[in-house]
Short mmCIF file of C-alpha atoms in Angstrom, two decimals:
data_model
loop_
_atom_site.label_atom_id
_atom_site.label_comp_id
_atom_site.label_asym_id
_atom_site.label_seq_id
_atom_site.Cartn_x
_atom_site.Cartn_y
_atom_site.Cartn_z
CA UNK A 1 20.43 43.87 5.12
CA UNK A 2 21.65 40.86 2.76
CA UNK A 3 24.37 42.09 0.45
CA UNK A 4 22.99 41.22 -3.61
CA UNK A 5 23.53 38.05 -4.34
CA UNK A 6 23.29 36.46 -1.09
CA UNK A 7 19.87 34.80 -0.97
CA UNK A 8 17.70 32.86 -3.30
CA UNK A 9 18.95 30.99 -5.94
CA UNK A 10 22.08 32.92 -5.97
CA UNK A 11 25.79 31.16 -6.50
CA UNK A 12 26.62 32.89 -3.06
CA UNK A 13 23.01 31.49 -1.18
CA UNK A 14 23.55 28.50 -3.06
CA UNK A 15 27.57 27.46 -1.98
CA UNK A 16 27.21 28.40 1.96
CA UNK A 17 23.29 26.39 2.40
CA UNK A 18 24.59 23.58 0.53
CA UNK A 19 27.87 23.99 3.60
CA UNK A 20 25.35 24.64 6.10
CA UNK A 21 23.15 21.16 5.59
CA UNK A 22 25.63 18.99 5.10
CA UNK A 23 27.47 20.56 8.73
CA UNK A 24 24.25 20.17 9.99
CA UNK A 25 23.52 16.22 8.49
CA UNK A 26 27.41 15.47 9.41
CA UNK A 27 27.59 13.99 5.77
CA UNK A 28 29.92 14.53 2.61
CA UNK A 29 28.35 14.36 -0.12
CA UNK A 30 23.72 14.64 -0.87
CA UNK A 31 22.50 12.58 -3.18
CA UNK A 32 19.81 14.71 -4.43
CA UNK A 33 19.88 18.55 -4.06
CA UNK A 34 16.58 20.19 -4.27
CA UNK A 35 16.39 24.20 -4.95
CA UNK A 36 13.22 24.92 -3.31
CA UNK A 37 11.34 26.92 -5.86
CA UNK A 38 11.66 29.85 -8.95
CA UNK A 39 14.11 32.71 -8.12
CA UNK A 40 12.63 35.86 -10.05
CA UNK A 41 16.43 38.51 -9.13
CA UNK A 42 18.15 35.39 -10.50
CA UNK A 43 19.30 33.89 -13.67
CA UNK A 44 18.06 30.35 -13.42
CA UNK A 45 22.60 29.41 -15.33
CA UNK A 46 24.21 31.06 -12.10
CA UNK A 47 22.28 28.87 -9.86
CA UNK A 48 22.86 26.02 -12.10
CA UNK A 49 26.66 26.64 -12.49
CA UNK A 50 26.60 26.99 -8.80
CA UNK A 51 24.69 23.39 -8.56
CA UNK A 52 27.57 22.53 -10.90
CA UNK A 53 30.19 23.24 -9.08
CA UNK A 54 29.03 22.16 -5.78
CA UNK A 55 29.24 18.29 -8.24
CA UNK A 56 31.79 18.10 -9.76
CA UNK A 57 33.37 19.31 -6.06
CA UNK A 58 31.98 15.76 -4.78
CA UNK A 59 29.32 17.57 -2.56
CA UNK A 60 26.54 16.59 -4.23
CA UNK A 61 25.25 13.97 -6.89
CA UNK A 62 22.03 15.30 -8.10
CA UNK A 63 19.84 17.99 -8.38
CA UNK A 64 15.96 18.41 -8.16
CA UNK A 65 13.77 21.02 -8.12
CA UNK A 66 10.05 22.08 -6.14
CA UNK A 67 7.00 24.03 -7.19
CA UNK A 68 7.51 25.85 -10.26
CA UNK A 69 5.15 26.03 -13.15
CA UNK A 70 6.04 23.96 -16.49
CA UNK A 71 7.84 26.99 -18.75
CA UNK A 72 10.13 27.73 -15.69
CA UNK A 73 10.95 24.09 -16.16
CA UNK A 74 11.36 24.06 -19.17
CA UNK A 75 13.35 26.66 -19.05
CA UNK A 76 15.63 25.39 -16.40
CA UNK A 77 15.71 21.92 -18.59
CA UNK A 78 16.81 23.82 -21.66
CA UNK A 79 19.02 26.13 -20.54
CA UNK A 80 21.22 22.95 -18.76
CA UNK A 81 21.28 21.98 -22.37
CA UNK A 82 22.78 24.22 -23.35
CA UNK A 83 25.75 25.35 -21.38
CA UNK A 84 26.44 21.51 -20.65
CA UNK A 85 24.87 21.55 -16.77
CA UNK A 86 23.81 19.77 -14.73
CA UNK A 87 20.23 19.01 -15.73
CA UNK A 88 17.65 18.20 -12.53
CA UNK A 89 16.95 14.42 -12.45
CA UNK A 90 14.34 14.76 -9.93
CA UNK A 91 10.71 17.39 -10.04
CA UNK A 92 8.68 17.97 -6.55
CA UNK A 93 5.55 18.75 -6.72
CA UNK A 94 2.51 18.74 -4.42
CA UNK A 95 -0.02 15.66 -6.21
CA UNK A 96 -2.69 14.24 -4.98
CA UNK A 97 -5.71 13.40 -5.29
CA UNK A 98 -7.38 16.82 -4.01
CA UNK A 99 -4.74 18.72 -6.28
CA UNK A 100 -3.80 17.24 -9.83
CA UNK A 101 -3.47 20.65 -11.22
CA UNK A 102 0.37 19.86 -12.82
CA UNK A 103 -0.96 17.79 -14.76
CA UNK A 104 -1.76 20.63 -17.54
CA UNK A 105 2.12 21.89 -17.89
CA UNK A 106 4.05 20.71 -15.46
CA UNK A 107 4.32 16.98 -15.67
CA UNK A 108 3.99 16.73 -19.58
CA UNK A 109 6.82 18.78 -19.03
CA UNK A 110 9.13 16.71 -16.43
CA UNK A 111 8.04 13.37 -18.77
CA UNK A 112 9.38 15.06 -21.82
CA UNK A 113 12.57 15.86 -20.29
CA UNK A 114 12.54 12.48 -17.94
CA UNK A 115 12.13 13.99 -14.63
CA UNK A 116 10.68 11.55 -12.25
CA UNK A 117 8.32 13.24 -9.42
CA UNK A 118 8.41 12.88 -5.83
CA UNK A 119 5.48 14.15 -4.56
CA UNK A 120 4.45 16.11 -1.64
CA UNK A 121 1.40 16.53 0.72
CA UNK A 122 -0.02 13.24 -0.89
CA UNK A 123 -2.13 12.84 1.40
CA UNK A 124 -3.82 17.01 0.40
CA UNK A 125 -2.52 17.75 4.37
CA UNK A 126 -4.69 15.34 5.98
CA UNK A 127 -7.88 14.87 4.67
CA UNK A 128 -6.89 12.24 2.69
CA UNK A 129 -6.61 10.19 5.84
CA UNK A 130 -10.72 10.76 6.74
CA UNK A 131 -9.41 12.76 9.97
CA UNK A 132 -10.97 16.01 8.60
CA UNK A 133 -15.18 17.08 8.51
CA UNK A 134 -16.98 19.71 6.78
CA UNK A 135 -18.94 20.97 9.46
CA UNK A 136 -16.06 20.83 12.28
CA UNK A 137 -12.81 22.84 12.34
CA UNK A 138 -9.60 20.74 13.45
CA UNK A 139 -8.66 21.56 16.82
CA UNK A 140 -6.59 18.21 17.97
CA UNK A 141 -2.50 17.88 17.00
CA UNK A 142 -2.54 17.84 13.10
CA UNK A 143 -1.16 20.12 10.56
CA UNK A 144 -4.40 22.03 10.39
CA UNK A 145 -5.55 21.83 13.82
CA UNK A 146 -2.15 23.60 14.47
CA UNK A 147 -2.69 25.86 12.00
CA UNK A 148 -5.84 25.69 10.05
CA UNK A 149 -4.48 28.96 7.76
CA UNK A 150 -1.78 26.84 6.69
CA UNK A 151 -0.86 27.94 3.43
CA UNK A 152 -2.29 26.35 0.12
CA UNK A 153 -3.85 23.33 2.41
CA UNK A 154 -5.97 25.87 4.19
CA UNK A 155 -9.20 24.38 6.18
CA UNK A 156 -11.29 27.18 4.84
CA UNK A 157 -9.65 26.66 0.84
CA UNK A 158 -9.72 22.75 1.03
CA UNK A 159 -13.39 22.51 2.69
CA UNK A 160 -15.32 22.32 -0.98
CA UNK A 161 -18.11 19.80 -1.92
CA UNK A 162 -14.95 18.73 -4.17
CA UNK A 163 -12.51 18.00 -1.37
CA UNK A 164 -15.14 15.91 0.68
CA UNK A 165 -16.60 14.01 -2.85
CA UNK A 166 -12.88 12.71 -3.32
CA UNK A 167 -12.21 10.90 -0.15
CA UNK A 168 -16.21 9.69 -0.32
CA UNK A 169 -15.04 7.07 -3.45
CA UNK A 170 -11.46 6.66 -0.97
CA UNK A 171 -12.95 5.25 1.39
CA UNK A 172 -15.43 3.07 -0.66
CA UNK A 173 -12.27 1.50 -1.52
CA UNK A 174 -10.67 1.33 1.07
CA UNK A 175 -13.74 -0.25 3.25
CA UNK A 176 -13.95 -2.89 -0.09
CA UNK A 177 -9.77 -3.78 0.46
CA UNK A 178 -9.73 -2.87 4.51
CA UNK A 179 -7.62 -1.23 4.34
CA UNK A 180 -6.81 2.56 5.68
CA UNK A 181 -8.03 5.67 3.22
CA UNK A 182 -4.26 6.84 3.56
CA UNK A 183 -3.42 3.94 1.94
CA UNK A 184 -5.81 3.94 -0.66
CA UNK A 185 -4.77 6.80 -1.59
CA UNK A 186 -1.48 6.68 -1.27
CA UNK A 187 -1.76 3.73 -3.62
CA UNK A 188 -3.57 5.45 -6.53
CA UNK A 189 -0.64 8.60 -6.15
CA UNK A 190 2.15 4.96 -6.57
CA UNK A 191 1.03 4.40 -9.69
CA UNK A 192 0.92 7.85 -11.71
CA UNK A 193 2.80 9.27 -14.42
CA UNK A 194 6.71 9.84 -13.57
CA UNK A 195 6.18 9.20 -10.23
CA UNK A 196 8.76 8.13 -8.42
CA UNK A 197 8.54 8.55 -4.83
CA UNK A 198 6.28 9.70 -2.12
CA UNK A 199 7.25 12.08 0.57
CA UNK A 200 5.53 11.42 3.56
CA UNK A 201 5.28 14.00 6.41
CA UNK A 202 4.67 11.80 8.98
CA UNK A 203 4.56 13.27 12.89
CA UNK A 204 5.57 9.99 14.41
CA UNK A 205 6.75 6.75 14.02
CA UNK A 206 3.68 4.96 14.11
CA UNK A 207 2.02 7.03 11.22
CA UNK A 208 5.53 6.50 9.19
CA UNK A 209 5.04 2.49 9.24
CA UNK A 210 1.53 2.80 8.77
CA UNK A 211 1.81 5.22 4.94
CA UNK A 212 4.63 2.34 4.09
CA UNK A 213 2.44 -0.34 4.66
CA UNK A 214 0.74 1.42 1.62
CA UNK A 215 3.46 -0.21 -0.71
CA UNK A 216 2.36 -3.11 -0.36
CA UNK A 217 -1.58 -2.72 -1.91
CA UNK A 218 -1.84 -2.56 -5.34
CA UNK A 219 -5.11 -1.12 -6.82
CA UNK A 220 -6.94 -2.77 -9.75
CA UNK A 221 -7.54 -1.15 -12.73
CA UNK A 222 -11.05 -0.46 -11.68
CA UNK A 223 -10.23 1.38 -8.45
CA UNK A 224 -7.43 3.64 -10.37
CA UNK A 225 -10.44 4.49 -12.73
CA UNK A 226 -12.52 5.28 -10.48
CA UNK A 227 -11.06 7.66 -8.02
CA UNK A 228 -8.99 9.14 -11.07
CA UNK A 229 -12.44 10.03 -12.56
CA UNK A 230 -13.25 11.07 -8.95
CA UNK A 231 -10.47 13.66 -8.41
CA UNK A 232 -10.70 15.26 -12.46
CA UNK A 233 -8.96 18.40 -12.96
CA UNK A 234 -11.66 21.25 -13.41
CA UNK A 235 -9.79 22.51 -16.99
CA UNK A 236 -9.68 26.49 -17.22
CA UNK A 237 -12.25 26.97 -20.09
CA UNK A 238 -9.08 28.71 -21.86
CA UNK A 239 -6.85 26.90 -23.57
CA UNK A 240 -6.99 23.34 -21.54
CA UNK A 241 -10.24 23.14 -22.23
CA UNK A 242 -10.86 23.94 -25.38
CA UNK A 243 -8.03 21.77 -26.85
CA UNK A 244 -8.98 18.93 -24.94
CA UNK A 245 -12.59 19.34 -27.19
CA UNK A 246 -10.41 19.63 -30.60
CA UNK A 247 -8.56 16.84 -29.74
CA UNK A 248 -12.01 14.59 -28.83
CA UNK A 249 -13.66 16.20 -32.13
CA UNK A 250 -10.31 15.27 -34.27
CA UNK A 251 -10.79 11.52 -32.97
CA UNK A 252 -14.19 11.04 -33.32
CA UNK A 253 -13.57 12.14 -36.82
CA UNK A 254 -10.36 9.60 -37.24
CA UNK A 255 -12.81 6.81 -36.21
CA UNK A 256 -15.18 7.97 -38.27
CA UNK A 257 -12.86 8.07 -41.52
CA UNK A 258 -11.38 4.41 -40.09
#
């Protein structure tokens, strides 16, 4: 049993794990140190205070956060601002052509607070490379082949009509540009608002080199629009669908009056 205040985002845990990371990496400081998620048992001011102490000691230079909701990110920012503590400069959410849920609340909050995005799983756990099909469960040495129940990327969860319709559009553009489908998906994501860098989960040097080559591809507006439309997030009726429809009606009224 761990003593109270020794796990998650607690001060004791943050300081202990940061020192362990520096020792494993054999470096004096980490340029960007991420907190992996929200801790319901620790006040965020305690976490931020510990990170500030690490920054003042020269052990980390900047902080980032992963896997939070919009209200949690706003709480982090306002707590930092009110107490003179370091603001996160980066956010690490899951984003891809198959997962755009952050656009509802998290992305607007990040943009309002000048926080850059470093998305994880930019290829949808491998779905956006064309390696998975609707009728054949993966069994080879791939992420889902080794673990088909891999959390939010699980094969059965992602094996939907929408999942297969998005790669169809990406595949058409890949053929047109004479590029792998993965390049299309990465180029689209790199062009999205707020995206500063992509986290690539390459299994070997060859995959890494291929993914890095996507940086040389600049998609045209028509290509980007086609991918954005095909992967559009299905909004819950309330409040998001309601507010979108309300905004569209108001926009038409303004056009009519002008």
